[in-house]
Short mmCIF file of C-alpha atoms in Angstrom, two decimals:
data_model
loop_
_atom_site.label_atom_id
_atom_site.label_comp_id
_atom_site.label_asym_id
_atom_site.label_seq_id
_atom_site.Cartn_x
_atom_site.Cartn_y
_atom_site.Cartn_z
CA UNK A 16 21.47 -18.59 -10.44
CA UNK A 17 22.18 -19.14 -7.22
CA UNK A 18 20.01 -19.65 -4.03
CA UNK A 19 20.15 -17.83 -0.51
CA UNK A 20 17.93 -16.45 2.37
CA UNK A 21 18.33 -12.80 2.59
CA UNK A 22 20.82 -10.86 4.91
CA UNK A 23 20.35 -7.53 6.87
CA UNK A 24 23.11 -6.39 3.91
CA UNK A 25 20.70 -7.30 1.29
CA UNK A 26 18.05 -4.68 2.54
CA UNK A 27 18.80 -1.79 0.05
CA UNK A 28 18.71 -4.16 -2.83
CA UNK A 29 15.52 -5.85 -1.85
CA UNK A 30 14.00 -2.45 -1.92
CA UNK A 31 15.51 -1.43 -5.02
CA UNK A 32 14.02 -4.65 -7.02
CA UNK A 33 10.74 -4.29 -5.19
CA UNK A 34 10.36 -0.70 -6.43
CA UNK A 35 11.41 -1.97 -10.05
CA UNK A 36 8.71 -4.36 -10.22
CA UNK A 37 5.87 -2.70 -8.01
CA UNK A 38 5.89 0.45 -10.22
CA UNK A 39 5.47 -1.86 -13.18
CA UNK A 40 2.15 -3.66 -11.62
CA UNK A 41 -1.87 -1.82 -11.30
CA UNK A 42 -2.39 -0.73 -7.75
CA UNK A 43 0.67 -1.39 -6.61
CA UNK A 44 1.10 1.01 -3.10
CA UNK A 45 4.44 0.51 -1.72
CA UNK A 46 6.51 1.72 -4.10
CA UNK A 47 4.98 4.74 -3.31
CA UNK A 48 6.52 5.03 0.13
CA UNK A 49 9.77 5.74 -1.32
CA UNK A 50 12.89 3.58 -1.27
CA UNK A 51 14.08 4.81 2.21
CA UNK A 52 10.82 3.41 3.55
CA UNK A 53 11.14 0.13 1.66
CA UNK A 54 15.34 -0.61 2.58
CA UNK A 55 13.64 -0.05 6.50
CA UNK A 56 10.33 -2.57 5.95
CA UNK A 57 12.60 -5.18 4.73
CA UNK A 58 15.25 -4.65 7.34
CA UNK A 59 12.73 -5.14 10.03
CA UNK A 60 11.15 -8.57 7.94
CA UNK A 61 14.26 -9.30 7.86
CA UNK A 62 15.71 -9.58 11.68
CA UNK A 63 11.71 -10.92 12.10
CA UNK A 64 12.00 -14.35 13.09
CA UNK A 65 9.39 -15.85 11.26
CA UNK A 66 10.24 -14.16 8.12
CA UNK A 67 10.98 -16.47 5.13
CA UNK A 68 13.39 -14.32 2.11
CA UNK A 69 14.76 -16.45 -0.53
CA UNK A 70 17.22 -14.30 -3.14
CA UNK A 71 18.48 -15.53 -6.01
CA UNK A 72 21.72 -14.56 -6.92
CA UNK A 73 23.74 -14.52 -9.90
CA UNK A 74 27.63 -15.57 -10.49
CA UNK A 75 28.61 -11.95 -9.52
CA UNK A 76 26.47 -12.04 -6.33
CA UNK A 77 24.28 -9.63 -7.28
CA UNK A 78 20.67 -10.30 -6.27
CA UNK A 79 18.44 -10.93 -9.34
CA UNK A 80 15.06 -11.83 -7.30
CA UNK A 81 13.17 -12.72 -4.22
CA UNK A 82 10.46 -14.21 -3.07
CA UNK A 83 9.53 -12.76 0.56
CA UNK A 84 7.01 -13.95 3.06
CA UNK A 85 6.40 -15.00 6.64
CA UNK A 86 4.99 -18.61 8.52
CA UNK A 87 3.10 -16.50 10.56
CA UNK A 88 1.44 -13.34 9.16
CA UNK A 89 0.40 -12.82 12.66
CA UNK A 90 3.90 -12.21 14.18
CA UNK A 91 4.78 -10.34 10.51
CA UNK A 92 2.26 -8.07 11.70
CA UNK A 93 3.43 -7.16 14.90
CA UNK A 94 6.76 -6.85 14.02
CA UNK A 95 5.82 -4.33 11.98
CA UNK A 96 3.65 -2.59 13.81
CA UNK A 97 6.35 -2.45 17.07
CA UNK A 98 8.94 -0.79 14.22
CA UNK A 99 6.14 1.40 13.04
CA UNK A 100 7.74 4.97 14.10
CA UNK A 101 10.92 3.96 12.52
CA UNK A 102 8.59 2.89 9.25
CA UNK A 103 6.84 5.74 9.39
CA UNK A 104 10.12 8.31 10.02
CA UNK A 105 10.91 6.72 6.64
CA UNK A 106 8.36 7.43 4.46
CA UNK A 107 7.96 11.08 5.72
CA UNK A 108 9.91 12.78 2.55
CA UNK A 109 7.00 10.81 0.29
CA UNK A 110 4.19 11.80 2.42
CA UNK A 111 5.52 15.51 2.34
CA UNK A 112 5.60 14.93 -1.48
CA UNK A 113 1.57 13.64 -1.63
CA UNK A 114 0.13 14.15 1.02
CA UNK A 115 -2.66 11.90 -0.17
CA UNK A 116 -0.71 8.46 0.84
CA UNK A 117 -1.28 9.54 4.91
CA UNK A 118 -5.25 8.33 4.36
CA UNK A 119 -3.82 5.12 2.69
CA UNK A 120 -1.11 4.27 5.27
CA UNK A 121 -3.58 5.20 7.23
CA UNK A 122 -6.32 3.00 6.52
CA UNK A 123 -3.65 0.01 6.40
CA UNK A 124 -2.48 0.18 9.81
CA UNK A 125 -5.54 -0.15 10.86
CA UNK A 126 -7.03 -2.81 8.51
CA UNK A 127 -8.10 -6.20 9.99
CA UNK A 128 -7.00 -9.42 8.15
CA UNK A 129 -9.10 -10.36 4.93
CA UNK A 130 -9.51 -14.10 6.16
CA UNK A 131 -12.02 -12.98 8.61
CA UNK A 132 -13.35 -9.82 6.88
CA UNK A 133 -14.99 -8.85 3.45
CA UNK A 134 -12.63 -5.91 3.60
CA UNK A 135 -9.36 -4.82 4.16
CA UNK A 136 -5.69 -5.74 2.65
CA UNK A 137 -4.12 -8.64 3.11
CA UNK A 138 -3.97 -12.10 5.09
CA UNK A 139 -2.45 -11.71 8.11
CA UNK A 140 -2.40 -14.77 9.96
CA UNK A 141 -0.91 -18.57 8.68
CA UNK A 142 1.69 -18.76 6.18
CA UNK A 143 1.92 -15.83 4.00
CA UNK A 144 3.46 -14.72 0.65
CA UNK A 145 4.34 -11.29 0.89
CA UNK A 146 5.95 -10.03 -2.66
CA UNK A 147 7.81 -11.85 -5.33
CA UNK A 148 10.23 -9.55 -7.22
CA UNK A 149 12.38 -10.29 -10.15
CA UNK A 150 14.61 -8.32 -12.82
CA UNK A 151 13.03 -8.15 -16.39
CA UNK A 152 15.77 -10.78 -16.90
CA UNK A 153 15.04 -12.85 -14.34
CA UNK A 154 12.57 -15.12 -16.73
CA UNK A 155 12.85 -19.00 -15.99
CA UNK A 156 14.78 -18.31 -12.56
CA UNK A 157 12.18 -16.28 -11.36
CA UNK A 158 9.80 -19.51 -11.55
CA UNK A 159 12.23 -21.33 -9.83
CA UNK A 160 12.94 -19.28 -7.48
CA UNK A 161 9.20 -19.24 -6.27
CA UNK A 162 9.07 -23.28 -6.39
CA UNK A 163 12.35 -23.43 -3.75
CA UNK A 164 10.57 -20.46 -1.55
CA UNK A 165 7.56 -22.77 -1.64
CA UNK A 166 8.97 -26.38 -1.18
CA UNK A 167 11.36 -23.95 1.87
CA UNK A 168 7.76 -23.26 3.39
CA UNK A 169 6.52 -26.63 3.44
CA UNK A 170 10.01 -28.04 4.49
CA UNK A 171 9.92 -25.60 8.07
CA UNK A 172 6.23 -27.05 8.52
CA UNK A 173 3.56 -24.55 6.28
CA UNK A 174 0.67 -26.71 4.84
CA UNK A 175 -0.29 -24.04 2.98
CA UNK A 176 0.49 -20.49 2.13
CA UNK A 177 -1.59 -17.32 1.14
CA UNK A 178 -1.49 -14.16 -0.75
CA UNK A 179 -3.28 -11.78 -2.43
CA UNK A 180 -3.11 -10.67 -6.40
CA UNK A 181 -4.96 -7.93 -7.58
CA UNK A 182 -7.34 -8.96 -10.37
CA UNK A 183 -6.29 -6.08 -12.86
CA UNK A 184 -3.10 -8.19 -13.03
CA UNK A 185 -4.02 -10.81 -14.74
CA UNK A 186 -0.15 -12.26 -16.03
CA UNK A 187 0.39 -11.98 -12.01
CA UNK A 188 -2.32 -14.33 -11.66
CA UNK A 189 -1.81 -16.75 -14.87
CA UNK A 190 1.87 -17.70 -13.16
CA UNK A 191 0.89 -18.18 -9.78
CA UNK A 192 -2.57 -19.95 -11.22
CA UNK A 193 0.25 -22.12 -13.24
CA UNK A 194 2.46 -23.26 -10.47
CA UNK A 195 -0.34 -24.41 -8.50
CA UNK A 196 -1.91 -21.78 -6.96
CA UNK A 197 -6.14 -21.69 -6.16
CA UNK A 198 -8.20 -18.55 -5.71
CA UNK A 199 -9.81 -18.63 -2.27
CA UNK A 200 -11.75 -15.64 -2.39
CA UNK A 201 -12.49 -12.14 -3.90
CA UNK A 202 -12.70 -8.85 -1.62
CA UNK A 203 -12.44 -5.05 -2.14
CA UNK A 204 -9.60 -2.96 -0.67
CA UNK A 205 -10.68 0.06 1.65
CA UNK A 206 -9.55 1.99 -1.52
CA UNK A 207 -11.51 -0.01 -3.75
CA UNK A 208 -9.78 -1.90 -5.26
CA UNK A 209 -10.51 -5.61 -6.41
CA UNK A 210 -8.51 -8.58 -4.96
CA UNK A 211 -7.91 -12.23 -4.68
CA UNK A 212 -6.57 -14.30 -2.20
CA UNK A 213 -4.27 -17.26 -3.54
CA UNK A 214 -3.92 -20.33 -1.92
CA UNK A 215 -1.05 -22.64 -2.18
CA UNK A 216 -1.13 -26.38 -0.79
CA UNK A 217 2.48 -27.05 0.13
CA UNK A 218 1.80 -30.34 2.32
CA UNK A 219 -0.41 -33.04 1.42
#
């Protein structure tokens, strides 16, 4: 396996793997969206400055996995929300399909970050993990790819970086538990859904 930081031409396959492994995982939401909404969120991570995407690769060039995430959730956040018409253009043919999703997208826009709040999503401010995506293949190289995205963080100056698991998946949790990660705190989605906030210290 080889190692890279994503490309504007690796959008479409980003979305593709994330879609693969989100359907697999409890509560997963994105996926929902469509993968027309996806191939646009991680174009517009991707041109994002502070946006940190690590792909691995194999001898073919095909991407295999990714770890994606941000050293500012704050500026992920705005990013997004300045491309939200384009975002939201996007996932129209999925909200025509359930109509359902508009209360969830919704309720996400407008959620405040969980590091201040007993509700809402996810972290949005320091260095964040946003989703780590790997073929059913992917196996020992997915673990490595993590560690490089991680020691990449603490190389461009994160002392730490967050995310959030839900607690229904608990093999989710067991990896990210086993590579060093500490659970910061417990909250309930808007939805209701139970989550956990992972810490990992990248800097001593």
């Amino acid at each position: 396996m080889h190692v890279r930081l994503a490309n504007r031409n690796d959008a479409d396959r980003l979305a593709h793997l994330h879609e693969q492994s989100s359907a697999k995982q409890a509560g997963g939401f994105m996926f929902r969206l469509g993968w027309p909404f996806l191939s646009q969120y991680y174009r517009v991570l991707i041109d994002a400055g502070s946006s940190i995407i690590l792909c691995g690769v194999d001898d073919s060039g095909r991407v295999i996995g990714f770890v994606a995430g941000s050293l500012d959730g704050k500026s992920r956040v705005t990013a997004l929300r300045r491309k939200r018409f384009r975002l939201l253009i996007a996932c129209l043919p999925a909200l025509a399909r359930q109509p359902m999703l508009i209360r969830e997208v919704y309720a996400r826009q407008n959620s405040s970050s969980v590091d201040g709040a007993e509700t809402g999503y996810v972290v949005q401010s320091g260095a964040h993990e946003e989703f780590w995506a790997w073929l059913p293949e992917g196996g020992v190289g997915a673990v490595e790819l993590h560690l490089k995205w991680l020691s990449l963080m603490r190389l461009l100056g994160a002392e730490s970086v967050s995310g959030e698991v839900d607690k229904v998946n608990d093999a989710v949790l067991r990896v990210h538990r086993m590579l060093g990660a500490r659970v910061v705190k417990e909250f309930t989605t808007p939805d209701g859904r139970r989550r956990l906030v992972i810490r990992y210290q990248v800097k001593a």
